[in-house]
mmCIF file of C-alpha atoms and ligand atoms in Angstrom:
data_model
loop_
_atom_site.group_PDB
_atom_site.id
_atom_site.type_symbol
_atom_site.label_atom_id
_atom_site.label_comp_id
_atom_site.label_asym_id
_atom_site.label_seq_id
_atom_site.Cartn_x
_atom_site.Cartn_y
_atom_site.Cartn_z
ATOM 1 C CA UNK A 258 -0.130 0.113 0.090
ATOM 2 C CA UNK A 259 2.134 2.881 -1.033
ATOM 3 C CA UNK A 260 0.495 5.141 -3.468
ATOM 4 C CA UNK A 261 3.316 4.233 -6.056
ATOM 5 C CA UNK A 262 1.704 5.800 -8.978
ATOM 6 C CA UNK A 263 -0.060 8.761 -7.952
ATOM 7 C CA UNK A 264 -1.138 9.821 -11.402
ATOM 8 C CA UNK A 265 -3.273 6.542 -12.062
ATOM 9 C CA UNK A 266 -6.890 6.740 -11.748
ATOM 10 C CA UNK A 267 -8.026 3.984 -9.506
ATOM 11 C CA UNK A 268 -11.670 4.683 -9.620
ATOM 12 C CA UNK A 269 -13.255 7.334 -12.129
ATOM 13 C CA UNK A 270 -16.524 9.381 -11.730
ATOM 14 C CA UNK A 271 -18.690 6.712 -13.048
ATOM 15 C CA UNK A 272 -17.321 3.996 -10.270
ATOM 16 C CA UNK A 273 -15.176 2.247 -12.903
ATOM 17 C CA UNK A 274 -11.999 0.641 -11.751
ATOM 18 C CA UNK A 275 -8.491 1.030 -13.613
ATOM 19 C CA UNK A 276 -8.991 -2.259 -15.460
ATOM 20 C CA UNK A 277 -12.535 -1.405 -16.583
ATOM 21 C CA UNK A 278 -14.457 -3.303 -13.707
ATOM 22 C CA UNK A 279 -17.303 -2.308 -11.458
ATOM 23 C CA UNK A 280 -16.470 -2.198 -7.612
ATOM 24 C CA UNK A 281 -18.099 -5.537 -7.073
ATOM 25 C CA UNK A 282 -16.917 -7.290 -10.229
ATOM 26 C CA UNK A 283 -14.239 -9.991 -9.948
ATOM 27 C CA UNK A 284 -11.767 -10.471 -12.590
ATOM 28 C CA UNK A 285 -12.340 -13.354 -15.254
ATOM 29 C CA UNK A 286 -12.049 -16.757 -13.587
ATOM 30 C CA UNK A 287 -11.449 -19.953 -15.275
ATOM 31 C CA UNK A 288 -10.791 -23.153 -13.473
ATOM 32 C CA UNK A 289 -9.852 -26.544 -15.232
ATOM 33 C CA UNK A 290 -9.741 -29.690 -12.854
ATOM 34 C CA UNK A 291 -7.471 -32.421 -13.693
ATOM 35 C CA UNK A 292 -4.829 -32.112 -16.450
ATOM 36 C CA UNK A 293 -1.414 -33.479 -14.752
ATOM 37 C CA UNK A 294 -0.994 -37.145 -15.674
ATOM 38 C CA UNK A 295 1.393 -37.746 -12.555
ATOM 39 C CA UNK A 296 -0.480 -36.166 -9.833
ATOM 40 C CA UNK A 297 -3.267 -37.807 -7.969
ATOM 41 C CA UNK A 298 -5.219 -34.594 -8.565
ATOM 42 C CA UNK A 299 -4.548 -31.296 -10.062
ATOM 43 C CA UNK A 300 -6.157 -28.111 -11.195
ATOM 44 C CA UNK A 301 -5.299 -25.166 -13.197
ATOM 45 C CA UNK A 302 -6.624 -21.398 -12.638
ATOM 46 C CA UNK A 303 -6.695 -18.260 -14.610
ATOM 47 C CA UNK A 304 -7.727 -15.452 -12.328
ATOM 48 C CA UNK A 305 -7.412 -12.480 -14.012
ATOM 49 C CA UNK A 306 -3.903 -12.627 -15.375
ATOM 50 C CA UNK A 307 -2.771 -14.899 -12.734
ATOM 51 C CA UNK A 308 -2.001 -18.295 -13.965
ATOM 52 C CA UNK A 309 -1.516 -21.224 -11.426
ATOM 53 C CA UNK A 310 -0.963 -24.919 -11.520
ATOM 54 C CA UNK A 311 -1.520 -27.157 -8.533
ATOM 55 C CA UNK A 312 -0.597 -30.745 -8.092
ATOM 56 C CA UNK A 313 -1.771 -32.816 -5.215
ATOM 57 C CA UNK A 314 -0.083 -36.166 -4.300
ATOM 58 C CA UNK A 315 -1.275 -38.609 -1.493
ATOM 59 C CA UNK A 316 -2.345 -39.775 0.738
ATOM 60 C CA UNK A 317 1.084 -41.421 0.726
ATOM 61 C CA UNK A 318 3.974 -42.567 3.332
ATOM 62 C CA UNK A 319 5.663 -39.405 5.176
ATOM 63 C CA UNK A 320 9.219 -39.019 4.494
ATOM 64 C CA UNK A 321 11.050 -38.192 6.943
ATOM 65 C CA UNK A 322 9.163 -40.511 8.921
ATOM 66 C CA UNK A 323 9.259 -38.483 12.276
ATOM 67 C CA UNK A 324 6.908 -35.917 10.763
ATOM 68 C CA UNK A 325 4.100 -38.426 10.396
ATOM 69 C CA UNK A 326 1.228 -38.503 12.980
ATOM 70 C CA UNK A 327 -0.080 -41.840 14.397
ATOM 71 C CA UNK A 328 -3.567 -40.217 15.031
ATOM 72 C CA UNK A 329 -3.979 -38.146 11.776
ATOM 73 C CA UNK A 330 -2.684 -37.227 8.337
ATOM 74 C CA UNK A 331 -0.792 -34.150 7.593
ATOM 75 C CA UNK A 332 -1.103 -31.629 4.919
ATOM 76 C CA UNK A 333 1.907 -30.180 3.320
ATOM 77 C CA UNK A 334 1.789 -27.205 0.863
ATOM 78 C CA UNK A 335 4.387 -25.590 -1.241
ATOM 79 C CA UNK A 336 3.686 -22.181 -2.909
ATOM 80 C CA UNK A 337 6.228 -21.392 -5.453
ATOM 81 C CA UNK A 338 6.516 -18.835 -7.954
ATOM 82 C CA UNK A 339 8.558 -19.431 -11.479
ATOM 83 C CA UNK A 340 11.220 -16.999 -12.140
ATOM 84 C CA UNK A 341 9.499 -15.778 -15.122
ATOM 85 C CA UNK A 342 5.979 -15.344 -13.343
ATOM 86 C CA UNK A 343 6.742 -11.671 -12.579
ATOM 87 C CA UNK A 344 8.146 -8.627 -14.501
ATOM 88 C CA UNK A 345 11.464 -8.719 -12.403
ATOM 89 C CA UNK A 346 12.951 -12.284 -12.575
ATOM 90 C CA UNK A 347 12.183 -14.013 -9.221
ATOM 91 C CA UNK A 348 14.894 -15.972 -7.486
ATOM 92 C CA UNK A 349 13.740 -19.776 -7.730
ATOM 93 C CA UNK A 350 14.989 -20.156 -4.049
ATOM 94 C CA UNK A 351 12.165 -20.143 -1.707
ATOM 95 C CA UNK A 352 11.463 -16.453 -0.287
ATOM 96 C CA UNK A 353 10.209 -15.474 3.196
ATOM 97 C CA UNK A 354 6.892 -14.494 1.225
ATOM 98 C CA UNK A 355 6.607 -17.773 -0.428
ATOM 99 C CA UNK A 356 7.028 -19.665 2.962
ATOM 100 C CA UNK A 357 4.498 -17.384 4.570
ATOM 101 C CA UNK A 358 2.020 -18.066 1.830
ATOM 102 C CA UNK A 359 2.548 -21.756 1.891
ATOM 103 C CA UNK A 360 1.829 -21.574 5.544
ATOM 104 C CA UNK A 361 -1.408 -19.609 5.212
ATOM 105 C CA UNK A 362 -2.694 -21.592 2.386
ATOM 106 C CA UNK A 363 -2.012 -24.868 4.484
ATOM 107 C CA UNK A 364 -3.921 -23.373 7.369
ATOM 108 C CA UNK A 365 -6.532 -22.330 5.356
ATOM 109 C CA UNK A 366 -7.088 -25.793 3.770
ATOM 110 C CA UNK A 367 -6.648 -27.793 6.922
ATOM 111 C CA UNK A 368 -10.468 -27.215 8.148
ATOM 112 C CA UNK A 369 -11.707 -28.619 4.798
ATOM 113 C CA UNK A 370 -9.717 -31.742 4.621
ATOM 114 C CA UNK A 371 -10.778 -34.767 6.904
ATOM 115 C CA UNK A 372 -7.105 -35.598 7.946
ATOM 116 C CA UNK A 373 -8.274 -38.037 10.743
ATOM 117 C CA UNK A 374 -9.312 -40.448 7.857
ATOM 118 C CA UNK A 375 -5.803 -41.412 6.877
ATOM 119 C CA UNK A 376 -3.499 -41.269 9.779
ATOM 120 C CA UNK A 377 0.284 -41.706 9.403
ATOM 121 C CA UNK A 378 -0.065 -40.409 5.809
ATOM 122 C CA UNK A 379 0.651 -37.132 3.982
ATOM 123 C CA UNK A 380 -1.173 -35.292 1.374
ATOM 124 C CA UNK A 381 1.096 -32.918 -0.549
ATOM 125 C CA UNK A 382 -0.080 -29.946 -2.537
ATOM 126 C CA UNK A 383 2.461 -28.425 -4.899
ATOM 127 C CA UNK A 384 1.402 -24.836 -6.351
ATOM 128 C CA UNK A 385 3.380 -23.302 -9.189
ATOM 129 C CA UNK A 386 2.538 -19.759 -10.008
ATOM 130 C CA UNK A 387 3.187 -19.471 -13.626
ATOM 131 C CA UNK A 388 2.089 -15.897 -13.927
ATOM 132 C CA UNK A 389 1.311 -13.343 -11.032
ATOM 133 C CA UNK A 390 -0.927 -10.379 -11.117
ATOM 134 C CA UNK A 391 -1.960 -9.775 -7.430
ATOM 135 C CA UNK A 392 -4.027 -11.994 -5.597
ATOM 136 C CA UNK A 393 -2.043 -15.290 -6.296
ATOM 137 C CA UNK A 394 -2.753 -16.584 -2.838
ATOM 138 C CA UNK A 395 -6.509 -16.549 -3.081
ATOM 139 C CA UNK A 396 -6.398 -18.071 -6.792
ATOM 140 C CA UNK A 397 -3.947 -20.799 -5.448
ATOM 141 C CA UNK A 398 -5.890 -21.526 -2.689
ATOM 142 C CA UNK A 399 -9.125 -22.102 -4.757
ATOM 143 C CA UNK A 400 -7.189 -23.989 -7.163
ATOM 144 C CA UNK A 401 -5.706 -26.285 -4.241
ATOM 145 C CA UNK A 402 -9.122 -26.997 -3.331
ATOM 146 C CA UNK A 403 -10.317 -28.220 -6.677
ATOM 147 C CA UNK A 404 -7.056 -30.220 -6.957
ATOM 148 C CA UNK A 405 -7.867 -32.058 -3.571
ATOM 149 C CA UNK A 406 -11.083 -32.805 -4.561
ATOM 150 C CA UNK A 407 -9.809 -34.152 -7.888
ATOM 151 C CA UNK A 408 -7.650 -36.311 -5.948
ATOM 152 C CA UNK A 409 -10.682 -37.953 -4.161
ATOM 153 C CA UNK A 410 -9.240 -36.452 -0.958
ATOM 154 C CA UNK A 411 -12.323 -36.699 1.572
ATOM 155 C CA UNK A 412 -13.343 -32.911 2.428
ATOM 156 C CA UNK A 413 -16.025 -31.298 4.436
ATOM 157 C CA UNK A 414 -16.264 -28.620 2.119
ATOM 158 C CA UNK A 415 -14.000 -26.645 -0.670
ATOM 159 C CA UNK A 416 -12.376 -23.486 0.145
ATOM 160 C CA UNK A 417 -13.331 -20.636 -2.147
ATOM 161 C CA UNK A 418 -10.940 -17.591 -1.902
ATOM 162 C CA UNK A 419 -11.020 -13.981 -3.101
ATOM 163 C CA UNK A 420 -9.835 -10.513 -1.776
ATOM 164 C CA UNK A 421 -11.602 -7.508 -1.134
ATOM 165 C CA UNK A 422 -9.792 -4.270 -0.645
ATOM 166 C CA UNK A 423 -10.091 -0.573 -0.466
ATOM 167 C CA UNK A 424 -9.342 1.612 -3.432
ATOM 168 C CA UNK A 425 -9.975 5.476 -3.491
ATOM 169 C CA UNK A 426 -11.903 5.293 -0.340
ATOM 170 C CA UNK A 427 -14.297 2.771 -1.625
ATOM 171 C CA UNK A 428 -14.553 -1.069 -0.799
ATOM 172 C CA UNK A 429 -14.089 -3.064 -3.828
ATOM 173 C CA UNK A 430 -14.067 -6.861 -4.771
ATOM 174 C CA UNK A 431 -10.838 -8.567 -5.912
ATOM 175 C CA UNK A 432 -8.022 -6.180 -5.813
ATOM 176 C CA UNK A 433 -5.639 -6.442 -8.904
ATOM 177 C CA UNK A 434 -1.877 -5.789 -8.764
ATOM 178 C CA UNK A 435 -2.010 -2.032 -9.511
ATOM 179 C CA UNK A 436 -4.819 -1.632 -6.937
ATOM 180 C CA UNK A 437 -2.702 -3.686 -4.376
ATOM 181 C CA UNK A 438 0.066 -1.450 -5.030
ATOM 182 C CA UNK A 439 -1.495 1.897 -5.124
ATOM 183 C CA UNK A 440 -4.654 1.107 -3.139
ATOM 184 C CA UNK A 441 -5.333 1.516 0.534
ATOM 185 C CA UNK A 442 -6.101 -2.102 1.735
ATOM 186 C CA UNK A 443 -6.032 -5.723 0.786
ATOM 187 C CA UNK A 444 -7.997 -8.200 2.534
ATOM 188 C CA UNK A 445 -7.731 -11.771 1.174
ATOM 189 C CA UNK A 446 -10.278 -14.195 2.395
ATOM 190 C CA UNK A 447 -10.816 -18.107 2.198
ATOM 191 C CA UNK A 448 -14.411 -19.035 2.956
ATOM 192 C CA UNK A 449 -16.111 -22.477 3.018
ATOM 193 C CA UNK A 450 -19.732 -21.737 1.625
ATOM 194 C CA UNK A 451 -21.479 -24.674 2.616
ATOM 195 C CA UNK A 452 -20.251 -24.660 6.215
ATOM 196 C CA UNK A 453 -20.258 -20.866 6.364
ATOM 197 C CA UNK A 454 -16.790 -20.690 7.773
ATOM 198 C CA UNK A 455 -13.744 -18.561 7.092
ATOM 199 C CA UNK A 456 -10.300 -20.280 6.824
ATOM 200 C CA UNK A 457 -8.162 -17.446 5.883
ATOM 201 C CA UNK A 458 -8.226 -13.789 6.684
ATOM 202 C CA UNK A 459 -5.121 -11.470 6.350
ATOM 203 C CA UNK A 460 -5.218 -7.678 6.176
ATOM 204 C CA UNK A 461 -2.723 -5.507 4.617
ATOM 205 C CA UNK A 462 -3.732 -1.721 5.123
ATOM 206 C CA UNK A 463 -5.958 0.239 7.455
ATOM 207 C CA UNK A 464 -9.641 0.254 7.619
ATOM 208 C CA UNK A 465 -12.191 1.677 9.977
ATOM 209 C CA UNK A 466 -14.365 -0.984 11.520
ATOM 210 C CA UNK A 467 -17.343 -0.134 9.394
ATOM 211 C CA UNK A 468 -15.004 -0.697 6.129
ATOM 212 C CA UNK A 469 -13.584 -3.867 7.854
ATOM 213 C CA UNK A 470 -17.008 -5.411 8.085
ATOM 214 C CA UNK A 471 -18.119 -4.318 4.558
ATOM 215 C CA UNK A 472 -14.669 -5.890 3.238
ATOM 216 C CA UNK A 473 -15.429 -9.229 5.129
ATOM 217 C CA UNK A 474 -18.983 -9.010 3.331
ATOM 218 C CA UNK A 475 -17.860 -8.255 -0.135
ATOM 219 C CA UNK A 476 -14.974 -10.759 0.103
ATOM 220 C CA UNK A 477 -17.222 -13.699 1.119
ATOM 221 C CA UNK A 478 -19.740 -12.730 -1.666
ATOM 222 C CA UNK A 479 -16.613 -13.010 -3.986
ATOM 223 C CA UNK A 480 -15.909 -16.433 -2.548
ATOM 224 C CA UNK A 481 -19.467 -17.456 -3.529
ATOM 225 C CA UNK A 482 -18.700 -16.367 -7.048
ATOM 226 C CA UNK A 483 -15.424 -18.539 -7.129
ATOM 227 C CA UNK A 484 -17.275 -21.515 -5.428
ATOM 228 C CA UNK A 485 -19.533 -22.037 -8.359
ATOM 229 C CA UNK A 486 -16.908 -21.902 -10.771
ATOM 230 C CA UNK A 487 -15.131 -24.458 -8.679
ATOM 231 C CA UNK A 488 -18.021 -26.701 -8.824
ATOM 232 C CA UNK A 489 -18.369 -26.233 -12.447
ATOM 233 C CA UNK A 490 -14.886 -27.426 -13.034
ATOM 234 C CA UNK A 491 -15.307 -30.551 -11.159
ATOM 235 C CA UNK A 492 -18.669 -31.276 -12.737
ATOM 236 C CA UNK A 493 -17.099 -30.409 -16.320
ATOM 237 C CA UNK A 494 -14.411 -33.207 -15.710
ATOM 238 C CA UNK A 495 -16.600 -35.838 -14.042
ATOM 239 C CA UNK A 496 -19.907 -35.444 -15.451
ATOM 240 C CA UNK A 497 -19.506 -33.235 -18.770
ATOM 241 C CA UNK A 498 -16.875 -33.192 -21.551
ATOM 242 C CA UNK A 499 -14.231 -31.865 -20.033
ATOM 243 C CA UNK A 500 -12.616 -35.243 -18.648
ATOM 244 C CA UNK A 501 -9.083 -36.445 -19.345
HETATM 245 N N1 LIG B 718 4.912 -9.749 -6.860
HETATM 246 C C1 LIG B 718 6.237 -9.442 -7.543
HETATM 247 N N2 LIG B 718 7.439 -10.099 -7.322
HETATM 248 C C2 LIG B 718 7.472 -10.786 -6.109
HETATM 249 C C3 LIG B 718 6.414 -11.186 -5.433
HETATM 250 C C4 LIG B 718 5.174 -10.665 -5.812
HETATM 251 O O1 LIG B 718 6.168 -8.805 -8.692
HETATM 252 O O2 LIG B 718 8.486 -11.282 -5.807
HETATM 253 C C5 LIG B 718 3.688 -9.413 -7.296
HETATM 254 C C6 LIG B 718 2.837 -10.453 -7.819
HETATM 255 O O3 LIG B 718 2.007 -9.917 -9.043
HETATM 256 C C7 LIG B 718 1.912 -10.846 -6.737
HETATM 257 C C8 LIG B 718 1.507 -9.276 -6.101
HETATM 258 O O4 LIG B 718 3.101 -8.841 -6.199
HETATM 259 O O5 LIG B 718 0.530 -11.210 -7.080
HETATM 260 C C9 LIG B 718 1.130 -9.141 -4.676
HETATM 261 O O6 LIG B 718 1.829 -10.039 -3.782
HETATM 262 P P1 LIG B 718 1.214 -10.232 -2.398
HETATM 263 O O7 LIG B 718 2.330 -10.687 -1.597
HETATM 264 O O8 LIG B 718 0.268 -9.048 -1.961
HETATM 265 O O9 LIG B 718 0.556 -11.473 -2.485
HETATM 266 P P2 LIG B 718 -0.784 -11.870 -3.598
HETATM 267 O O10 LIG B 718 -1.583 -10.822 -3.602
HETATM 268 O O11 LIG B 718 -0.148 -12.495 -4.766
HETATM 269 O O12 LIG B 718 -1.600 -13.089 -2.783
#
């Protein structure tokens, strides 16, 4: 949040944002379930200009063994950006940011996955960000849920994710990269619509308590839009023509 480009109009007099969207409009979202032959489950998401691939492996033996738990399975998540995913080459070594995002995605998925059904084993979720444009953690979390379902992992619900934020003193849905850099707040939300439970909520920026409540409401509504697209991706693969 820094007002990097003071000349950019984030919201014009007609309530239209810098990329032509209305305040409550998400970017274009496309999700495909499956696609990776060597993974037990997989998904690909395009969320605006974000392009992310997720592979799920397991439940499988845990190595190193001391990490296993006799009472429950464990979930391991690696979020990784490929070097060409951003304008300035990203070092392929894991950054602090990638370690943090891996952790928050893992914690956001854990309430959805029935880990107690497969003790002593691990489910590994590998996330590769091929192209990043703001909001990759939400897009990755949404795709990871679909990939877990595609792998047949027992789940209580899918986690759908979308950010809300504050741009030009206005609460908006799905903050893009420019809005994230020049706007006032960004609030990524992960939500399980059937269980009505939030599993991820972060906030970068400053909001009044009214704006905070509005952001949560707008973000949760965005998650419901994403959820329908996640379900459609699975329906297309298993009941439609999209199978592979
Ligand atoms: N980004 C970048 N280089 C980096 C890391 C991030 O250009 O090394 C960009 C990328 O487009 C990312 C955005 O900054 O989506 C916002 O990053 P943030 O940490 O807020 O996470 P995200 O919004 O992707 O969940």
